[in-house]
Amino acid sequence: MRNEAPPMNALRIGICGNGTVGGGTLELLRTGAERLERRARRPLMPVRLGARRDREDCPVGDLIVHRDLLEVARAEDVDVLVECIGGTGLARELVETALRSGKSVVTANKALIAEQGNELLAIAEAHGVSLLCEAAVAGGIPILKALREGMAGNQVTSVSGIINGTGNFILTAMGAEQRAFDDVLAEAQALGYAEADPTFDVEGIDAAHKLTILAAMAFETRFDFSGVHCEGISQVTPADIEFARELGYRIKHLGIAKETQDGVELRVHPTLLPAQSLLANVDGVLNAVCLEGHAAGPTVYCGAGAGREATASAIVADLMDLARAEGKPCSTLGVDTEALRDASAVPMDKVRCPWYLRLEAEDRPGVMSELGSCLGAEGISIEALIQKPPKSPGDTVTIVVLSNEAEEQALRKAIEAITAMDAVKGTPHSIRVEE
Ligand code: HSE
């Protein structure tokens, strides 16, 4: 039990979860207590901790500890619940309970917001409380604040970026150190970057969750996670990274949301970027997001996208907003939920971009011209071409094509025709290009 009651004006915080994010948040609240109080003009005071078991890296101190986490969400002496357990089961129950009990919620849980945020925002609004999630997107980069506040005067036309640190860490190491995928993933996990289920990082789901949140805020739309086209990095090979380099590109895993005449493009996939572009040079666990506004033009934000301290920094920023708001609700998306429209995601078939294609073919006369015809029949022109000599006589050769801009449905038809060529072995591998 606590010895002393918190000061009358304190923002009383209940934290659920004592892992990487919860432990880091508690530590930052404790080590930065004086600074935070000076800036918020009131103390930010953790009072209760919900955790199934104790952890050495999260000392309890004088917090009241609960093994039943829902008790924290209901506790009368908690003003704000900080949800750091992840997932969409118990986390949903905790968040909903807290909101319905008149408490604001701060969460790092992108899956929860992306998949269930529409309902949760409505509950928060109905109860006059706040639901903030800066830590859910791009770790320590205050990107939601930049979008909601700094870019408030703009019509945002696109949001794109590297929003999964683990994926970027893996692609960077694969390219620079020729290390095996599993080996790099294990290192990312040990460093606390990866999700509990690392397929979320590797298959793009984590980035899709974050893009859902960014797009909702940028375009004033409801969260539309199911509208996001999602591809991960597991199909990218060291050979692709090398061929891309030869063509003057680097491969990055990007989340891209663009407002178009047909609706909003929502897509997460590996992408070839010109080697000299800013995003192409953001390496390791760093994230970077480019916001394009009609007045501000393109603006780029870069920083640690994952990790204990970076995520805690974002959670504490939300807590500071709540402390300064003195009980008035803070907007999640910068606009009331009733003003939100449907995203109406553009079908991928209609999305246009240049393409990188890699295929294996027999080394014999006529293959290149047949390949060119398959692409030409769909109106796709070849911009650059690489073919390496066979390793030994009779071996197949790898052919790489960089095409001009084409609709995805045209490219898929061309790939069908290329796959049907006698000389071609297997299915060509395609990666989108952004100029
Ligand atoms: N697994 C996430 C990443 C952590 O690698 O970016 C922060 O969301």
mmCIF file of C-alpha atoms and ligand atoms in Angstrom, residues 110 135-136 138-139 163-167 193-195 201 206 210 285 287 305-307 311, ligand 1:
data_model
loop_
_atom_site.group_PDB
_atom_site.id
_atom_site.type_symbol
_atom_site.label_atom_id
_atom_site.label_comp_id
_atom_site.label_asym_id
_atom_site.label_seq_id
_atom_site.Cartn_x
_atom_site.Cartn_y
_atom_site.Cartn_z
ATOM 1 C CA LYS A 110 -1.825 -0.127 -32.553
ATOM 2 C CA ALA A 135 3.071 5.503 -28.901
ATOM 3 C CA ALA A 136 1.144 3.271 -31.277
ATOM 4 C CA ALA A 138 6.530 5.172 -35.030
ATOM 5 C CA GLY A 139 7.753 4.834 -31.425
ATOM 6 C CA ILE A 163 6.954 2.447 -39.848
ATOM 7 C CA ASN A 164 8.237 -0.922 -38.730
ATOM 8 C CA GLY A 165 11.622 -0.788 -37.042
ATOM 9 C CA THR A 166 12.140 -4.539 -37.005
ATOM 10 C CA GLY A 167 11.565 -4.819 -40.744
ATOM 11 C CA TYR A 193 11.957 -4.060 -31.090
ATOM 12 C CA ALA A 194 9.883 -6.958 -32.342
ATOM 13 C CA GLU A 195 6.252 -7.663 -31.577
ATOM 14 C CA ASP A 201 6.606 -7.271 -38.107
ATOM 15 C CA ASP A 206 2.299 -4.088 -37.600
ATOM 16 C CA LYS A 210 0.141 1.992 -37.914
ATOM 17 C CA VAL A 285 15.583 0.311 -36.360
ATOM 18 C CA ASN A 287 11.501 4.915 -38.626
ATOM 19 C CA GLY A 305 10.562 3.562 -34.113
ATOM 20 C CA ALA A 306 10.674 1.047 -31.322
ATOM 21 C CA GLY A 307 12.295 0.282 -27.999
ATOM 22 C CA THR A 311 7.927 4.226 -26.724
HETATM 23 N N1 HSE B 1 7.514 -4.091 -33.561
HETATM 24 C C1 HSE B 1 7.435 -2.693 -33.764
HETATM 25 C C2 HSE B 1 8.526 -2.290 -34.749
HETATM 26 C C3 HSE B 1 7.603 -2.001 -32.444
HETATM 27 O O1 HSE B 1 9.426 -3.082 -34.996
HETATM 28 O O2 HSE B 1 8.469 -1.203 -35.289
HETATM 29 C C4 HSE B 1 6.950 -0.701 -32.310
HETATM 30 O O3 HSE B 1 5.694 -0.627 -32.806
#
